[in-house]
Amino acid sequence: MTGSVWEAVAPDGVVLQAVGAGSPDAGNTAWVLISAGLVMLMTPGLAFFYGGMVRARSVLNMIMMSFSALGVVGVLWVLFGFSAVFGDSVGGVIGDPLDFAALGGILPEGAGDAPLVGTIPAAAFVIFQLMFASITVALISGAVADRMKFSAWLVFAGIWAVLVYFPVAHWVFAADGLVSGEGGWIISDLHAIDFAGGTAVHINAGVAALVLATVLGVRRGWRTHPSRPHNLTLVMIGVALLWFGWIGFNSGSALAADGAAASVLVMTIVAACAGMLAWLVVERIRDGHHTTLGAASGVVAGLVGITPACASVDVVGALVIGVVSGAACALAVGVKFRLGYDDSLDVVGVHLVGGLIGTLLVGLFATSAAPTGVDGLFYGGGADQLWRQAVGAAAVMVYAAVVTTVIALAVRACIGLRVDPEDEIAGIDLSQHAESAYDWGRTAGRQVPSPGHAGIDHSAAESGVRGADPAAAGQDREYAVTGGGRGPS
Amino acid sequence: MKLVTAIIRPVALDEVEAALSAAGVHGMTVTEVRGRGRQKGHTELYRGSEFAVDMHTKAKVEVVVADTAVDAVVAALVAAARSGDGDVGRVGDGKVWVTRVEQVVRVRTGELGADAV
């Protein structure tokens, strides 16, 4: 590899078709690297979005579930996850996890040319796709707010990523020749269109959320004591970061800084705008008010809906998908009360429903005039694409439902899923993380000095707050009450 | 000495503060509290789910005054806390009550009783 053309040979000897070598295109590389950063920002953005929607005593746990998803998936991804998704396919079902284990064959060696995926360094593609995997796992956590053991969440997140996300992402994202020779069945054989993850990300996470919420059970006091969002400004900051990051999520999926990326960005933005307005209109008619949380939710619904479709529809299609997603998700979030599952933050109502709408509407609104489009039903293409979309969505739903159920039951049997009832009432932050998010005042607690901590008199500290500081204790004695009151204490 | 406790609308706090000051009472303790009386609650909406709020945020004002000043202080406080311009305000304007105080000590000097008020 000394300056010569890098030979794309995986460790097991499979000659890869698309991982080539050479000098990457600077513009494309810059855009994908920036997009990776944008998508990365979505996970903490989701943490704030979700965090603001729970009660003050649960916000840290909610945030931690998103952040920890980044941690767990990030490690699994570089070890074998990327390879399981983009390695040479085993029957269209899963990539060979050993092809690029520990990113072997992906990173540039020495000063040699970088291995490429298309025109960008393979490493840029790896990190971009890592962010998709992370946020997909993080999305699920919105359904389990306030009540899931954090240890159980970590274990679930890791196992779910391996057994559900990696295979499904392989089906949907690993096109033949994109990275390795043989790709996944949905994109390569079925030819369903999912540009940036309507099935692999949103339907997948939405189904997992439904299953996990059902296995976990409803929160104490659900329906009788509604959990009011504790900080809607945090929700809005979160959704702003999500929207911003979604630019990279969708437009970065073009893997190039070109016209397709620009077109995708237009569709992404307008669908989100339409989604927001549609949700607000539904609220105004149904409830009499257009709410802040509704605006935020409508933006996300529109973004979810357009995600699979953003490269295969025109502006009219994008607007329709945004409107339908926004309105349908606004109506769908109430279904949980009728069916009795506690999808706390509406992962099902927004991501599963929005993902399904976007995926299916591709079959209606796709147009060959769009960058990666074919003609859908409304553009003279017949029902051909529609059934492909339906089969792809159904396959992901069934697989995710079955395997997530097995994982959830197994984790529940081994380490338990729920925190103790007392901890749930007191707030999950305290029991799971020994922290509370907000310092409500100086009377809320006192320092407990650790043994050996310099400058602290432990014998005094243990006797009470004032005793913790000998100087303050001395001052107290000067405030003796005169004129017949009590003497110094 | 008497402790005058008033639960008032938070927006009335500035006027109450000014009225008490005009009545010669400069020290006071103000606390944000929640509670309910005859005032009905309101409904908040989160993704279509209604959340009934029937504990209202109020301000609690506490002042300790000499026995001779109680009536004037209470009158000033009530006038300032009552909403609108007429003689009768609205439900939710609050409540004032007076309790007997056994002893008061000024922490800084140790003064007792009326001197400490």
Coordinates of N, CA, C and O in Angstrom, one line a residue, chain A residues 78-213:
Chain A
V78 N -17.9 0.0 15.2 CA -16.6 -0.1 14.7 C -16.0 -1.5 14.9 O -15.2 -1.9 14.1
L79 N -16.5 -2.2 15.9 CA -16.0 -3.6 16.1 C -16.5 -4.5 15.0 O -15.7 -5.2 14.4
F80 N -17.8 -4.5 14.8 CA -18.3 -5.4 13.7 C -19.6 -4.9 13.1 O -20.1 -5.5 12.1
G81 N -20.2 -3.9 13.7 CA -21.5 -3.4 13.2 C -21.5 -2.9 11.7 O -22.3 -3.3 10.9
F82 N -20.5 -2.1 11.4 CA -20.4 -1.6 10.1 C -20.3 -2.8 9.1 O -20.9 -2.8 8.0
S83 N -19.5 -3.8 9.5 CA -19.3 -4.9 8.6 C -20.6 -5.7 8.5 O -20.9 -6.2 7.4
A84 N -21.3 -5.8 9.6 CA -22.6 -6.6 9.6 C -23.6 -5.9 8.7 O -24.5 -6.6 8.2
V85 N -23.5 -4.6 8.5 CA -24.4 -3.9 7.6 C -23.9 -3.8 6.2 O -24.6 -4.1 5.3
F86 N -22.6 -3.5 6.1 CA -22.1 -3.2 4.7 C -21.1 -4.3 4.2 O -20.5 -4.1 3.1
G87 N -20.9 -5.3 5.0 CA -20.0 -6.4 4.5 C -20.7 -7.2 3.4 O -21.9 -7.0 3.2
D88 N -20.0 -8.0 2.8 CA -20.5 -8.8 1.7 C -21.7 -9.7 2.2 O -21.6 -10.3 3.2
S89 N -22.8 -9.6 1.5 CA -24.0 -10.2 2.0 C -24.1 -11.7 2.1 O -23.5 -12.4 1.3
V90 N -24.7 -12.2 3.2 CA -25.0 -13.6 3.3 C -26.4 -13.8 3.0 O -27.3 -13.6 3.8
G91 N -26.7 -14.1 1.7 CA -28.1 -14.3 1.3 C -29.0 -13.1 1.3 O -30.2 -13.2 1.4
G92 N -28.4 -11.9 1.3 CA -29.2 -10.7 1.4 C -29.7 -10.4 2.8 O -30.4 -9.4 3.0
V93 N -29.4 -11.2 3.8 CA -29.9 -11.1 5.1 C -29.0 -10.3 6.0 O -29.5 -9.5 6.8
I94 N -27.7 -10.5 6.0 CA -26.8 -9.9 6.9 C -25.5 -9.8 6.2 O -25.1 -10.7 5.5
G95 N -24.8 -8.7 6.5 CA -23.4 -8.6 6.0 C -22.4 -9.4 6.8 O -22.7 -9.7 8.0
D96 N -21.4 -9.8 6.2 CA -20.4 -10.6 6.9 C -19.7 -9.8 7.9 O -19.0 -8.8 7.6
P97 N -19.9 -10.1 9.2 CA -19.4 -9.2 10.3 C -17.8 -9.2 10.3 O -17.2 -8.4 11.0
L98 N -17.2 -10.2 9.6 CA -15.8 -10.2 9.7 C -15.1 -9.5 8.5 O -13.9 -9.2 8.5
D99 N -15.9 -9.1 7.5 CA -15.3 -8.4 6.3 C -14.5 -7.2 6.7 O -13.3 -7.0 6.3
F100 N -15.1 -6.4 7.5 CA -14.5 -5.1 8.0 C -14.4 -5.1 9.5 O -14.6 -4.0 10.1
A101 N -14.2 -6.2 10.2 CA -14.1 -6.2 11.6 C -13.1 -5.2 12.1 O -12.0 -5.1 11.5
A102 N -13.4 -4.4 13.1 CA -12.5 -3.4 13.6 C -12.1 -2.5 12.5 O -11.0 -1.9 12.5
L103 N -12.9 -2.3 11.5 CA -12.7 -1.4 10.4 C -11.5 -1.8 9.6 O -10.8 -0.9 9.0
G104 N -11.2 -3.1 9.6 CA -10.1 -3.5 8.8 C -10.3 -3.3 7.3 O -11.4 -3.6 6.8
G105 N -9.4 -2.7 6.6 CA -9.5 -2.4 5.2 C -10.3 -1.1 4.9 O -10.5 -0.8 3.8
I106 N -10.7 -0.4 6.0 CA -11.4 0.8 5.8 C -10.6 2.1 5.9 O -10.8 3.1 5.2
L107 N -9.7 2.0 6.8 CA -8.9 3.2 7.1 C -7.6 3.3 6.3 O -7.1 2.3 5.9
P108 N -7.2 4.5 5.9 CA -6.0 4.6 5.1 C -4.8 4.2 5.9 O -4.7 4.4 7.1
E109 N -3.9 3.5 5.2 CA -2.7 3.1 5.9 C -1.6 4.0 5.5 O -1.3 4.3 4.3
G110 N -0.9 4.6 6.5 CA 0.2 5.5 6.3 C -0.2 6.6 5.4 O -1.3 7.2 5.6
A111 N 0.7 7.0 4.5 CA 0.4 8.1 3.6 C -0.3 7.7 2.3 O -0.4 8.5 1.4
G112 N -0.7 6.4 2.3 CA -1.3 5.9 1.1 C -2.7 6.5 0.8 O -3.3 7.2 1.6
D113 N -3.2 6.3 -0.4 CA -4.5 6.7 -0.7 C -5.5 6.1 0.2 O -5.4 5.0 0.6
A114 N -6.6 6.9 0.4 CA -7.6 6.4 1.3 C -8.5 5.4 0.5 O -8.9 5.6 -0.6
P115 N -8.9 4.3 1.2 CA -10.0 3.5 0.7 C -11.3 4.3 0.5 O -11.6 5.1 1.3
L116 N -11.9 4.2 -0.6 CA -13.1 5.0 -1.0 C -14.3 4.2 -1.0 O -14.3 3.0 -1.4
V117 N -15.4 4.8 -0.7 CA -16.8 4.4 -1.0 C -17.3 5.4 -2.0 O -17.6 6.6 -1.6
G118 N -17.4 5.1 -3.3 CA -17.7 6.1 -4.3 C -16.6 7.1 -4.4 O -15.5 6.7 -4.7
T119 N -16.9 8.3 -4.0 CA -15.9 9.3 -4.2 C -15.4 9.9 -2.8 O -14.7 10.9 -2.7
I120 N -15.9 9.2 -1.8 CA -15.5 9.7 -0.4 C -14.7 8.7 0.3 O -14.9 7.5 0.0
P121 N -13.9 9.1 1.3 CA -13.2 8.0 2.1 C -14.2 7.1 2.7 O -15.2 7.5 3.3
A122 N -13.9 5.8 2.7 CA -14.7 4.8 3.4 C -14.9 5.2 4.8 O -16.0 4.9 5.4
A123 N -13.9 5.8 5.4 CA -14.0 6.1 6.9 C -15.1 7.1 7.1 O -15.8 7.1 8.1
A124 N -15.3 8.1 6.1 CA -16.4 9.1 6.2 C -17.7 8.4 6.2 O -18.6 8.8 6.9
F125 N -17.8 7.4 5.3 CA -19.1 6.7 5.2 C -19.4 5.9 6.5 O -20.5 5.8 6.9
V126 N -18.3 5.3 7.0 CA -18.5 4.6 8.3 C -19.0 5.5 9.4 O -20.0 5.1 10.1
I127 N -18.5 6.6 9.6 CA -18.9 7.5 10.7 C -20.3 8.1 10.4 O -21.1 8.3 11.3
F128 N -20.6 8.4 9.2 CA -21.9 8.9 8.8 C -23.0 7.8 9.2 O -24.0 8.1 9.8
Q129 N -22.7 6.6 8.8 CA -23.7 5.5 9.0 C -23.7 5.2 10.5 O -24.8 4.7 11.0
L130 N -22.6 5.4 11.2 CA -22.6 5.1 12.7 C -23.7 6.0 13.3 O -24.4 5.5 14.2
M131 N -23.8 7.2 12.9 CA -24.8 8.1 13.5 C -26.2 7.7 13.3 O -27.1 7.9 14.1
F132 N -26.5 7.1 12.1 CA -27.8 6.6 11.9 C -28.1 5.5 12.8 O -29.2 5.4 13.4
A133 N -27.2 4.6 13.0 CA -27.4 3.4 13.9 C -27.7 4.0 15.3 O -28.6 3.5 16.0
S134 N -26.9 4.9 15.8 CA -27.1 5.4 17.1 C -28.4 6.1 17.4 O -29.1 5.8 18.4
I135 N -28.8 6.9 16.5 CA -30.1 7.7 16.7 C -31.3 6.7 16.6 O -32.3 6.9 17.3
T136 N -31.1 5.7 15.8 CA -32.2 4.7 15.7 C -32.5 4.1 17.0 O -33.6 3.9 17.5
V137 N -31.4 3.6 17.7 CA -31.5 3.0 19.0 C -32.1 4.1 20.0 O -33.0 3.8 20.8
A138 N -31.5 5.3 19.9 CA -32.0 6.3 20.9 C -33.4 6.6 20.7 O -34.1 6.9 21.7
L139 N -33.9 6.6 19.5 CA -35.4 6.9 19.3 C -36.3 6.0 20.1 O -37.3 6.5 20.6
I140 N -35.9 4.8 20.3 CA -36.8 3.8 21.0 C -37.0 4.3 22.5 O -38.1 4.1 23.0
S141 N -36.0 4.9 23.0 CA -36.1 5.2 24.5 C -37.3 6.1 24.8 O -37.7 6.1 26.0
G142 N -37.8 6.8 23.9 CA -38.9 7.7 24.2 C -40.2 7.0 24.6 O -41.0 7.5 25.3
A143 N -40.2 5.7 24.3 CA -41.4 4.9 24.7 C -41.3 4.4 26.1 O -42.3 3.9 26.7
V144 N -40.1 4.4 26.7 CA -39.9 3.8 28.0 C -39.6 4.7 29.1 O -39.0 4.4 30.1
A145 N -39.9 6.0 28.9 CA -39.6 7.0 29.9 C -40.0 6.7 31.3 O -41.1 6.1 31.5
D146 N -39.3 7.1 32.2 CA -39.7 7.1 33.6 C -39.6 5.8 34.4 O -39.8 5.8 35.6
R147 N -39.4 4.7 33.7 CA -39.6 3.4 34.4 C -38.6 2.3 34.1 O -38.7 1.2 34.7
M148 N -37.7 2.5 33.1 CA -36.9 1.3 32.7 C -35.5 1.4 33.4 O -34.9 2.5 33.5
K149 N -35.1 0.3 33.9 CA -33.8 0.2 34.6 C -32.7 0.6 33.5 O -32.7 0.1 32.4
F150 N -31.8 1.5 34.0 CA -30.8 1.9 33.0 C -29.9 0.8 32.5 O -29.5 0.7 31.4
S151 N -29.6 -0.1 33.5 CA -28.7 -1.2 33.1 C -29.5 -2.1 32.0 O -28.8 -2.5 31.1
A152 N -30.8 -2.3 32.2 CA -31.5 -3.0 31.3 C -31.6 -2.3 29.9 O -31.5 -3.0 28.9
W153 N -31.6 -1.0 30.0 CA -31.6 -0.2 28.7 C -30.3 -0.4 28.0 O -30.3 -0.6 26.7
L154 N -29.2 -0.4 28.7 CA -27.9 -0.5 28.0 C -27.8 -1.9 27.4 O -27.3 -2.0 26.2
V155 N -28.2 -2.9 28.1 CA -28.1 -4.3 27.5 C -29.1 -4.4 26.3 O -28.7 -4.9 25.3
F156 N -30.3 -3.9 26.5 CA -31.3 -4.0 25.4 C -30.7 -3.2 24.2 O -30.8 -3.7 23.1
A157 N -30.2 -2.0 24.4 CA -29.7 -1.2 23.3 C -28.7 -1.9 22.5 O -28.7 -2.0 21.2
G158 N -27.7 -2.6 23.2 CA -26.7 -3.3 22.5 C -27.2 -4.5 21.7 O -26.9 -4.7 20.5
I159 N -28.0 -5.3 22.4 CA -28.5 -6.5 21.7 C -29.4 -6.1 20.5 O -29.4 -6.7 19.5
W160 N -30.3 -5.1 20.8 CA -31.2 -4.7 19.7 C -30.4 -4.2 18.5 O -30.8 -4.5 17.3
A161 N -29.4 -3.4 18.7 CA -28.6 -2.9 17.6 C -28.0 -4.1 16.8 O -28.1 -4.1 15.5
V162 N -27.5 -5.1 17.5 CA -26.9 -6.2 16.8 C -27.9 -7.1 16.1 O -27.7 -7.4 14.9
L163 N -29.0 -7.4 16.8 CA -29.9 -8.4 16.2 C -31.0 -7.8 15.3 O -31.6 -8.5 14.5
V164 N -31.3 -6.5 15.5 CA -32.4 -5.9 14.7 C -31.8 -4.8 13.8 O -32.0 -4.9 12.6
Y165 N -31.1 -3.8 14.3 CA -30.7 -2.7 13.4 C -29.7 -3.2 12.4 O -29.9 -2.9 11.2
F166 N -28.7 -3.9 12.8 CA -27.7 -4.3 11.8 C -28.3 -5.1 10.6 O -28.0 -4.7 9.4
P167 N -29.1 -6.1 10.9 CA -29.7 -6.8 9.7 C -30.6 -5.9 8.9 O -30.5 -5.9 7.7
V168 N -31.5 -5.2 9.6 CA -32.4 -4.4 8.8 C -31.7 -3.3 8.0 O -32.1 -3.0 6.8
A169 N -30.7 -2.7 8.6 CA -30.0 -1.7 7.9 C -29.3 -2.3 6.7 O -29.1 -1.7 5.6
H170 N -28.8 -3.6 6.8 CA -28.2 -4.3 5.7 C -29.2 -4.4 4.6 O -28.9 -4.2 3.4
W171 N -30.5 -4.8 5.0 CA -31.5 -5.0 3.9 C -31.7 -3.7 3.2 O -31.9 -3.7 2.0
V172 N -31.7 -2.6 3.9 CA -32.2 -1.4 3.3 C -31.1 -0.5 2.8 O -31.3 0.2 1.8
F173 N -30.0 -0.5 3.4 CA -28.9 0.5 3.0 C -27.8 -0.1 2.2 O -27.1 0.6 1.5
A174 N -27.6 -1.4 2.3 CA -26.4 -2.0 1.6 C -26.8 -2.4 0.2 O -27.1 -3.6 -0.1
A175 N -26.7 -1.5 -0.7 CA -26.9 -1.8 -2.1 C -25.8 -2.6 -2.7 O -24.6 -2.5 -2.2
D176 N -26.1 -3.4 -3.6 CA -25.1 -4.1 -4.3 C -24.0 -3.2 -4.8 O -24.3 -2.2 -5.5
G177 N -22.8 -3.4 -4.5 CA -21.7 -2.6 -5.0 C -21.4 -1.3 -4.3 O -20.5 -0.6 -4.6
L178 N -22.3 -0.9 -3.4 CA -22.1 0.3 -2.7 C -20.8 0.3 -1.9 O -19.9 1.2 -2.0
V179 N -20.7 -0.8 -1.1 CA -19.4 -1.0 -0.3 C -18.8 -2.3 -0.7 O -17.7 -2.5 -1.1
S180 N -19.7 -3.4 -0.6 CA -19.2 -4.7 -0.9 C -20.0 -5.2 -2.1 O -20.9 -4.5 -2.6
G181 N -19.7 -6.4 -2.6 CA -20.3 -6.9 -3.8 C -21.8 -7.1 -3.7 O -22.6 -6.6 -4.5
E182 N -22.1 -7.9 -2.7 CA -23.5 -8.3 -2.5 C -24.2 -7.5 -1.4 O -23.6 -7.5 -0.3
G183 N -25.4 -6.9 -1.6 CA -26.0 -6.1 -0.6 C -27.3 -6.8 -0.1 O -27.5 -8.0 -0.3
G184 N -28.1 -6.0 0.6 CA -29.3 -6.5 1.3 C -30.4 -6.6 0.3 O -30.5 -6.0 -0.7
W185 N -31.4 -7.4 0.7 CA -32.5 -7.8 -0.2 C -33.5 -6.7 -0.5 O -34.0 -6.6 -1.6
I186 N -33.8 -5.9 0.5 CA -34.8 -4.9 0.2 C -34.3 -3.9 -0.9 O -35.0 -3.6 -1.8
I187 N -33.1 -3.4 -0.7 CA -32.6 -2.4 -1.7 C -32.2 -3.0 -3.0 O -32.4 -2.5 -4.1
S188 N -31.6 -4.2 -2.9 CA -30.9 -4.8 -4.1 C -31.9 -5.7 -4.9 O -31.7 -5.8 -6.1
D189 N -32.8 -6.3 -4.2 CA -33.7 -7.3 -4.9 C -35.1 -6.7 -5.0 O -35.7 -6.8 -6.1
L190 N -35.6 -6.3 -3.9 CA -37.0 -5.8 -3.9 C -37.1 -4.4 -4.6 O -38.1 -4.1 -5.2
H191 N -36.0 -3.7 -4.5 CA -35.9 -2.3 -5.0 C -37.0 -1.4 -4.4 O -37.5 -0.5 -5.1
A192 N -37.3 -1.6 -3.1 CA -38.0 -0.6 -2.5 C -37.2 0.7 -2.2 O -36.0 0.5 -2.0
I193 N -37.8 1.8 -2.3 CA -37.0 3.1 -2.1 C -37.1 3.5 -0.7 O -38.1 3.7 -0.1
D194 N -35.9 3.6 -0.1 CA -35.8 4.2 1.3 C -34.5 5.0 1.3 O -33.5 4.5 1.6
F195 N -34.6 6.3 0.9 CA -33.4 7.0 0.7 C -32.6 7.2 2.0 O -31.4 7.0 2.0
A196 N -33.2 7.6 3.1 CA -32.5 7.9 4.3 C -33.0 7.2 5.6 O -32.6 7.6 6.7
G197 N -33.8 6.2 5.4 CA -34.2 5.4 6.6 C -35.6 5.4 7.1 O -35.8 5.4 8.3
G198 N -36.6 5.5 6.2 CA -37.9 5.5 6.7 C -38.3 4.1 7.3 O -38.9 4.0 8.3
T199 N -37.7 3.0 6.7 CA -37.9 1.7 7.2 C -36.9 1.3 8.2 O -37.2 1.0 9.4
A200 N -35.6 1.4 7.9 CA -34.6 1.0 8.7 C -34.5 1.8 10.0 O -34.2 1.2 11.1
V201 N -34.8 3.0 10.0 CA -34.7 3.9 11.1 C -36.1 4.0 11.8 O -36.2 3.6 13.0
H202 N -37.0 4.6 11.1 CA -38.2 5.1 11.8 C -39.2 4.0 12.1 O -39.8 3.8 13.2
I203 N -39.5 3.2 11.0 CA -40.5 2.1 11.2 C -39.8 1.1 12.2 O -40.5 0.6 13.2
N204 N -38.6 0.8 12.0 CA -37.8 -0.1 12.9 C -37.9 0.3 14.3 O -38.3 -0.5 15.2
A205 N -37.5 1.5 14.6 CA -37.5 2.0 16.0 C -38.9 2.1 16.5 O -39.2 1.9 17.7
G206 N -39.9 2.5 15.7 CA -41.2 2.7 16.1 C -41.8 1.3 16.6 O -42.5 1.2 17.6
V207 N -41.6 0.3 15.8 CA -42.1 -1.0 16.2 C -41.4 -1.5 17.5 O -42.0 -2.0 18.4
A208 N -40.1 -1.3 17.6 CA -39.3 -1.7 18.8 C -39.9 -0.9 20.0 O -40.0 -1.5 21.1
A209 N -40.2 0.3 19.8 CA -40.8 1.1 20.9 C -42.1 0.6 21.3 O -42.4 0.5 22.5
L210 N -43.0 0.2 20.4 CA -44.3 -0.4 20.7 C -44.1 -1.7 21.5 O -44.8 -1.9 22.5
V211 N -43.2 -2.5 21.0 CA -43.0 -3.8 21.7 C -42.4 -3.6 23.1 O -42.9 -4.1 24.1
L212 N -41.4 -2.8 23.2 CA -40.8 -2.6 24.5 C -41.7 -1.9 25.5 O -41.7 -2.3 26.7
A213 N -42.5 -0.9 25.1 CA -43.4 -0.3 26.0 C -44.5 -1.3 26.4 O -44.9 -1.2 27.6

